[in-house]
Amino acid sequence: MSIDDEPVTTLEDLRGDLAGRYKWTPTGGASVDTAIVAADMAALDRDGYVIWENLLGADECEQIREVVGPWLGPTGRNSFEGRRTQRIYSVLSRTRACDRLVDHPRVLSVLDRLLMPNYLLSALQAINIQPGESAQLPHHDDGFYPIPRPRAPLAAATIWAIDDFTADNGATVLFPGSHRWGKRRPEPDDPAIPVVMPAGSCVFFVGTLWHGGGANTSAHARLAVTAQYCQPWLRPMEAFTLSVPRDIARTLSDDIKRMLGYSVHPPFVGAVDGLHPLRLLDQP
Ligand SMILES: O=C(O)CCC(=O)C(=O)O
């Protein structure tokens, strides 16, 4: 079946499927002014990315720095993770300090329009690029799903600057407009821009946009948090229903619960023992 075919949900006898009342619920993104969202969507369509400055206050960045700092241990195991880059995975199982980034209304407002209802969180990581790190291999974040380009994005990503992003400290480098490319990869002459933005800002880009962490030729580390999202019918990068204990999941916002996998892509993708997975959170 191609993704353009009639979805199985239109079959008469699946009308009362188990997604029921959870088929689509408004997210925190509904609180964002529609004119603002329209401008964001136009930028994403044109450039493949949009930058939102100063969404977090200095105190929130400081809190994240303090919480994340003690976990920053070994550097990456390969050049993609970065030999001089520290990564913390499974952030949701460790702290609540980054929840606000995951379900920020501005982020959800564009995800609501880019992806299908009940889209999932695919990854949440802290990335600390240390001095001396070289530029990361350019890639696009939905490149590991084996569906040929050009195509609509299957995923989207945010990168939140917890430290100021400067041209020389490893700011993410983007290839504007590359979300429309077919099979080709970035060449040395392709225009690329470092995302220079103050701490507390966020760059949002579609999963088809070529990008990579920048080289850090400065004397200071660059801390970021990245939250990535994918279509509800794809397998996320991080298996959050396995890594986040149910006692923690119960305390999360409805939007985050849904994005962790306590949701269904109708009629039954994501079901647990034939039932809606939210029921697991009702059980002791
Ligand atoms: O740290 C960054 O700026 C980009 C990292 C990235 O794109 C990735 O690891 O997928």
CSV table of C-alpha atoms and ligand atoms in Angstrom, one decimal:
chain,number,residue,atom,x,y,z
A,1,MET,CA,0.0,0.0,0.0
A,2,SER,CA,1.3,3.5,-0.8
A,3,ILE,CA,0.8,6.3,1.7
A,4,ASP,CA,-1.5,7.9,-0.8
A,5,ASP,CA,-4.0,5.0,-0.7
A,6,GLU,CA,-7.3,5.2,1.1
A,7,PRO,CA,-6.6,4.6,4.8
A,8,VAL,CA,-8.1,1.5,6.4
A,9,THR,CA,-10.0,3.8,8.8
A,10,THR,CA,-12.6,4.5,6.2
A,11,LEU,CA,-13.7,0.8,6.2
A,12,GLU,CA,-17.3,0.8,7.5
A,13,ASP,CA,-16.8,-1.7,10.3
A,14,LEU,CA,-13.8,0.2,11.8
A,15,ARG,CA,-15.8,3.4,12.4
A,16,GLY,CA,-16.0,2.6,16.1
A,17,ASP,CA,-12.3,1.8,16.4
A,18,LEU,CA,-10.5,1.7,19.7
A,19,ALA,CA,-9.0,5.1,19.4
A,20,GLY,CA,-12.5,6.3,20.1
A,21,ARG,CA,-12.5,9.7,21.9
A,22,TYR,CA,-8.7,9.9,21.7
A,23,LYS,CA,-8.6,10.0,17.9
A,24,TRP,CA,-7.8,13.7,18.0
A,25,THR,CA,-7.6,16.0,21.0
A,26,PRO,CA,-6.6,19.6,20.8
A,27,THR,CA,-3.0,20.2,21.9
A,28,GLY,CA,-1.4,23.1,23.8
A,29,GLY,CA,-0.6,24.4,20.3
A,30,ALA,CA,-4.2,25.5,19.9
A,31,SER,CA,-3.4,28.5,22.2
A,32,VAL,CA,-1.1,30.1,19.7
A,33,ASP,CA,-2.5,32.9,17.5
A,34,THR,CA,-3.3,31.5,14.1
A,35,ALA,CA,-1.6,34.4,12.3
A,36,ILE,CA,1.6,33.6,14.1
A,37,VAL,CA,1.3,29.9,13.2
A,38,ALA,CA,0.6,30.8,9.5
A,39,ALA,CA,3.8,32.9,9.4
A,40,ASP,CA,5.8,30.0,10.9
A,41,MET,CA,4.3,27.5,8.4
A,42,ALA,CA,5.2,29.9,5.5
A,43,ALA,CA,8.8,30.0,6.7
A,44,LEU,CA,8.9,26.2,7.1
A,45,ASP,CA,7.5,25.8,3.6
A,46,ARG,CA,10.0,28.3,2.1
A,47,ASP,CA,13.2,27.6,4.1
A,48,GLY,CA,12.6,24.4,6.0
A,49,TYR,CA,13.2,26.0,9.3
A,50,VAL,CA,12.1,28.8,11.6
A,51,ILE,CA,14.0,30.4,14.6
A,52,TRP,CA,12.1,31.6,17.7
A,53,GLU,CA,14.2,33.8,19.9
A,54,ASN,CA,14.1,34.0,23.7
A,55,LEU,CA,11.3,31.5,24.4
A,56,LEU,CA,13.0,30.5,27.7
A,57,GLY,CA,14.2,32.9,30.4
A,58,ALA,CA,17.8,33.0,31.7
A,59,ASP,CA,16.6,31.2,34.9
A,60,GLU,CA,15.1,28.3,32.9
A,61,CYS,CA,18.4,27.9,31.0
A,62,GLU,CA,20.3,28.0,34.2
A,63,GLN,CA,18.1,25.3,35.7
A,64,ILE,CA,18.6,23.0,32.7
A,65,ARG,CA,22.4,23.6,32.9
A,66,GLU,CA,22.4,22.7,36.6
A,67,VAL,CA,20.3,19.6,36.2
A,68,VAL,CA,22.1,18.3,33.1
A,69,GLY,CA,25.6,19.2,34.2
A,70,PRO,CA,26.3,16.2,36.5
A,71,TRP,CA,25.2,13.7,33.8
A,72,LEU,CA,27.6,15.0,31.2
A,73,GLY,CA,30.0,12.1,31.1
A,74,PRO,CA,31.8,10.4,28.3
A,75,THR,CA,32.0,11.8,24.8
A,76,GLY,CA,30.4,10.2,21.7
A,77,ARG,CA,31.1,6.7,20.5
A,78,ASN,CA,31.4,7.6,16.8
A,79,SER,CA,31.8,10.7,14.7
A,80,PHE,CA,28.0,11.2,14.4
A,81,GLU,CA,27.6,11.4,18.2
A,82,GLY,CA,30.8,13.4,18.2
A,83,ARG,CA,34.1,12.4,19.7
A,84,ARG,CA,34.2,15.7,21.6
A,85,THR,CA,30.5,15.9,22.2
A,86,GLN,CA,28.6,14.7,25.3
A,87,ARG,CA,25.1,13.4,24.9
A,88,ILE,CA,22.4,12.6,27.4
A,89,TYR,CA,19.7,10.3,26.2
A,90,SER,CA,16.3,9.5,27.9
A,91,VAL,CA,16.1,12.9,29.4
A,92,LEU,CA,12.4,12.4,30.2
A,93,SER,CA,13.2,9.6,32.6
A,94,ARG,CA,15.7,11.8,34.5
A,95,THR,CA,14.2,15.2,35.0
A,96,ARG,CA,11.2,17.4,34.6
A,97,ALA,CA,13.3,20.4,33.7
A,98,CYS,CA,12.9,19.9,29.9
A,99,ASP,CA,9.2,19.0,29.8
A,100,ARG,CA,8.4,22.6,28.9
A,101,LEU,CA,10.5,22.4,25.8
A,102,VAL,CA,8.9,19.2,24.7
A,103,ASP,CA,5.3,20.5,24.8
A,104,HIS,CA,5.9,24.2,24.2
A,105,PRO,CA,2.8,25.6,22.5
A,106,ARG,CA,4.8,27.2,19.7
A,107,VAL,CA,6.3,23.8,18.9
A,108,LEU,CA,3.0,22.0,19.1
A,109,SER,CA,1.2,24.6,17.0
A,110,VAL,CA,3.4,23.8,13.9
A,111,LEU,CA,3.6,20.0,14.6
A,112,ASP,CA,-0.3,20.0,14.7
A,113,ARG,CA,-0.1,21.1,11.0
A,114,LEU,CA,2.9,19.2,9.8
A,115,LEU,CA,2.2,15.8,11.2
A,116,MET,CA,-0.8,13.6,11.7
A,117,PRO,CA,-2.8,13.6,15.0
A,118,ASN,CA,-1.1,11.7,17.8
A,119,TYR,CA,2.4,12.4,16.5
A,120,LEU,CA,5.1,11.0,18.7
A,121,LEU,CA,8.2,12.2,20.5
A,122,SER,CA,11.1,10.5,18.8
A,123,ALA,CA,14.1,11.7,20.8
A,124,LEU,CA,14.9,14.0,23.7
A,125,GLN,CA,18.6,14.6,24.2
A,126,ALA,CA,21.0,17.1,25.7
A,127,ILE,CA,24.0,17.8,23.4
A,128,ASN,CA,27.1,19.5,24.8
A,129,ILE,CA,29.6,20.3,22.0
A,130,GLN,CA,33.0,20.8,23.5
A,131,PRO,CA,35.9,23.0,22.3
A,132,GLY,CA,37.8,21.3,19.5
A,133,GLU,CA,34.9,19.4,18.1
A,134,SER,CA,34.7,19.3,14.3
A,135,ALA,CA,31.6,19.8,12.2
A,136,GLN,CA,29.1,16.9,12.4
A,137,LEU,CA,28.3,15.0,9.2
A,138,PRO,CA,25.4,16.8,7.5
A,139,HIS,CA,22.2,14.7,7.6
A,140,HIS,CA,18.4,15.0,7.7
A,141,ASP,CA,16.6,13.7,10.7
A,142,ASP,CA,14.1,11.4,8.9
A,143,GLY,CA,16.8,10.0,6.7
A,144,PHE,CA,16.8,6.6,8.5
A,145,TYR,CA,13.3,5.9,7.4
A,146,PRO,CA,13.7,4.2,4.0
A,147,ILE,CA,11.3,6.3,2.0
A,148,PRO,CA,12.9,8.1,-1.0
A,149,ARG,CA,13.1,11.9,-1.4
A,150,PRO,CA,11.7,14.3,-2.4
A,151,ARG,CA,8.8,13.8,-0.1
A,152,ALA,CA,6.9,15.5,2.7
A,153,PRO,CA,8.7,15.4,6.1
A,154,LEU,CA,8.1,12.3,8.2
A,155,ALA,CA,9.5,14.0,11.3
A,156,ALA,CA,10.6,17.4,12.7
A,157,ALA,CA,13.1,18.6,15.2
A,158,THR,CA,13.8,21.4,17.6
A,159,ILE,CA,17.2,22.5,18.9
A,160,TRP,CA,17.0,24.7,22.0
A,161,ALA,CA,20.0,26.9,22.8
A,162,ILE,CA,20.8,26.5,26.5
A,163,ASP,CA,24.0,28.5,25.9
A,164,ASP,CA,24.3,31.3,23.3
A,165,PHE,CA,24.8,29.8,19.9
A,166,THR,CA,27.6,31.7,18.1
A,167,ALA,CA,29.2,31.2,14.7
A,168,ASP,CA,32.3,29.5,16.3
A,169,ASN,CA,31.0,27.5,19.3
A,170,GLY,CA,29.2,24.7,17.4
A,171,ALA,CA,25.9,26.4,16.5
A,172,THR,CA,23.8,24.0,14.4
A,173,VAL,CA,24.5,24.6,10.7
A,174,LEU,CA,21.5,24.5,8.3
A,175,PHE,CA,21.2,24.2,4.5
A,176,PRO,CA,18.3,26.6,3.8
A,177,GLY,CA,15.8,25.2,1.3
A,178,SER,CA,17.4,21.7,1.3
A,179,HIS,CA,14.2,20.2,2.5
A,180,ARG,CA,13.1,20.2,-1.1
A,181,TRP,CA,16.1,18.4,-2.5
A,182,GLY,CA,15.7,15.0,-4.1
A,183,LYS,CA,18.4,12.4,-3.7
A,184,ARG,CA,21.4,14.7,-3.5
A,185,ARG,CA,23.6,15.5,-0.5
A,186,PRO,CA,25.1,18.9,0.5
A,187,GLU,CA,28.2,19.9,-1.6
A,188,PRO,CA,30.9,22.3,-0.4
A,189,ASP,CA,29.4,25.2,-2.4
A,190,ASP,CA,25.9,24.9,-1.1
A,191,PRO,CA,24.9,27.9,1.0
A,192,ALA,CA,24.9,26.9,4.7
A,193,ILE,CA,24.2,29.1,7.8
A,194,PRO,CA,25.1,28.7,11.5
A,195,VAL,CA,22.0,29.2,13.6
A,196,VAL,CA,23.3,32.1,15.7
A,197,MET,CA,20.8,32.7,18.5
A,198,PRO,CA,20.8,33.7,22.2
A,199,ALA,CA,20.3,31.2,25.0
A,200,GLY,CA,16.7,30.4,25.4
A,201,SER,CA,15.9,30.4,21.7
A,202,CYS,CA,14.8,27.5,19.6
A,203,VAL,CA,15.3,26.5,15.9
A,204,PHE,CA,12.5,24.3,14.5
A,205,PHE,CA,13.1,22.4,11.3
A,206,VAL,CA,11.4,19.8,9.2
A,207,GLY,CA,12.9,16.2,9.1
A,208,THR,CA,13.9,16.6,5.4
A,209,LEU,CA,16.2,19.6,6.1
A,210,TRP,CA,19.9,18.9,5.8
A,211,HIS,CA,21.9,20.2,8.8
A,212,GLY,CA,24.5,19.2,11.4
A,213,GLY,CA,26.2,20.3,14.6
A,214,GLY,CA,28.8,23.0,13.8
A,215,ALA,CA,32.6,22.9,14.6
A,216,ASN,CA,33.4,24.3,18.0
A,217,THR,CA,36.6,26.5,17.6
A,218,SER,CA,35.8,28.6,20.7
A,219,ALA,CA,37.1,28.1,24.2
A,220,HIS,CA,33.7,27.2,25.6
A,221,ALA,CA,31.2,24.3,25.4
A,222,ARG,CA,27.8,24.7,23.7
A,223,LEU,CA,24.9,23.1,25.5
A,224,ALA,CA,21.6,22.4,23.6
A,225,VAL,CA,18.5,20.3,24.1
A,226,THR,CA,17.0,18.6,21.1
A,227,ALA,CA,13.4,17.3,21.0
A,228,GLN,CA,12.5,15.4,17.9
A,229,TYR,CA,9.1,14.2,16.7
A,230,CYS,CA,7.7,11.8,14.1
A,231,GLN,CA,4.5,10.6,12.4
A,232,PRO,CA,2.3,8.5,14.7
A,233,TRP,CA,2.7,5.5,12.4
A,234,LEU,CA,6.5,5.4,12.6
A,235,ARG,CA,8.9,3.8,15.1
A,236,PRO,CA,10.5,6.6,17.2
A,237,MET,CA,14.2,6.7,17.7
A,238,GLU,CA,14.0,6.4,21.5
A,239,ALA,CA,11.6,3.7,23.0
A,240,PHE,CA,10.1,6.0,25.6
A,241,THR,CA,7.4,3.6,26.7
A,242,LEU,CA,10.2,1.3,27.8
A,243,SER,CA,12.5,3.9,29.3
A,244,VAL,CA,10.1,6.2,31.1
A,245,PRO,CA,8.6,4.3,34.1
A,246,ARG,CA,4.8,4.4,34.3
A,247,ASP,CA,4.9,6.3,37.7
A,248,ILE,CA,6.7,9.1,35.9
A,249,ALA,CA,4.4,8.9,32.8
A,250,ARG,CA,1.4,9.5,35.0
A,251,THR,CA,2.8,12.8,36.2
A,252,LEU,CA,3.3,14.2,32.7
A,253,SER,CA,1.1,16.6,30.7
A,254,ASP,CA,-1.6,15.0,28.5
A,255,ASP,CA,0.4,16.2,25.4
A,256,ILE,CA,3.6,14.5,26.6
A,257,LYS,CA,1.7,11.3,27.5
A,258,ARG,CA,0.3,11.2,24.0
A,259,MET,CA,3.7,11.9,22.4
A,260,LEU,CA,5.4,9.1,24.5
A,261,GLY,CA,3.1,6.5,23.0
A,262,TYR,CA,0.0,6.6,25.3
A,263,SER,CA,-2.0,7.2,22.2
A,264,VAL,CA,-3.2,5.4,19.1
A,265,HIS,CA,-2.9,6.0,15.4
A,266,PRO,CA,-6.4,5.0,14.4
A,267,PRO,CA,-7.6,2.4,14.2
A,268,PHE,CA,-5.1,0.4,16.3
A,269,VAL,CA,-1.5,1.2,15.7
A,270,GLY,CA,0.0,1.5,19.3
A,271,ALA,CA,-2.7,-0.7,21.0
A,272,VAL,CA,-1.8,-2.7,24.1
A,273,ASP,CA,-3.4,-6.1,24.4
A,274,GLY,CA,-6.2,-4.8,22.1
A,275,LEU,CA,-6.9,-1.8,24.2
A,276,HIS,CA,-6.0,1.9,24.3
A,277,PRO,CA,-2.5,2.3,26.0
A,278,LEU,CA,-3.8,5.1,28.3
A,279,ARG,CA,-5.5,2.4,30.3
A,280,LEU,CA,-2.1,1.3,31.5
A,281,LEU,CA,-1.8,4.6,33.4
A,282,ASP,CA,-5.1,4.0,35.2
A,283,GLN,CA,-3.8,0.7,36.6
A,284,PRO,CA,-1.9,0.8,39.9
B,1,LIG,O1,23.8,19.6,18.1
B,1,LIG,C1,23.4,20.1,17.0
B,1,LIG,O2,23.5,21.3,16.8
B,1,LIG,C2,22.9,19.2,15.9
B,1,LIG,C3,22.8,17.7,16.3
B,1,LIG,C4,22.1,16.9,15.3
B,1,LIG,O3,21.6,17.3,14.3
B,1,LIG,C5,22.0,15.4,15.6
B,1,LIG,O4,22.7,14.9,16.4
B,1,LIG,O5,21.1,14.8,15.0
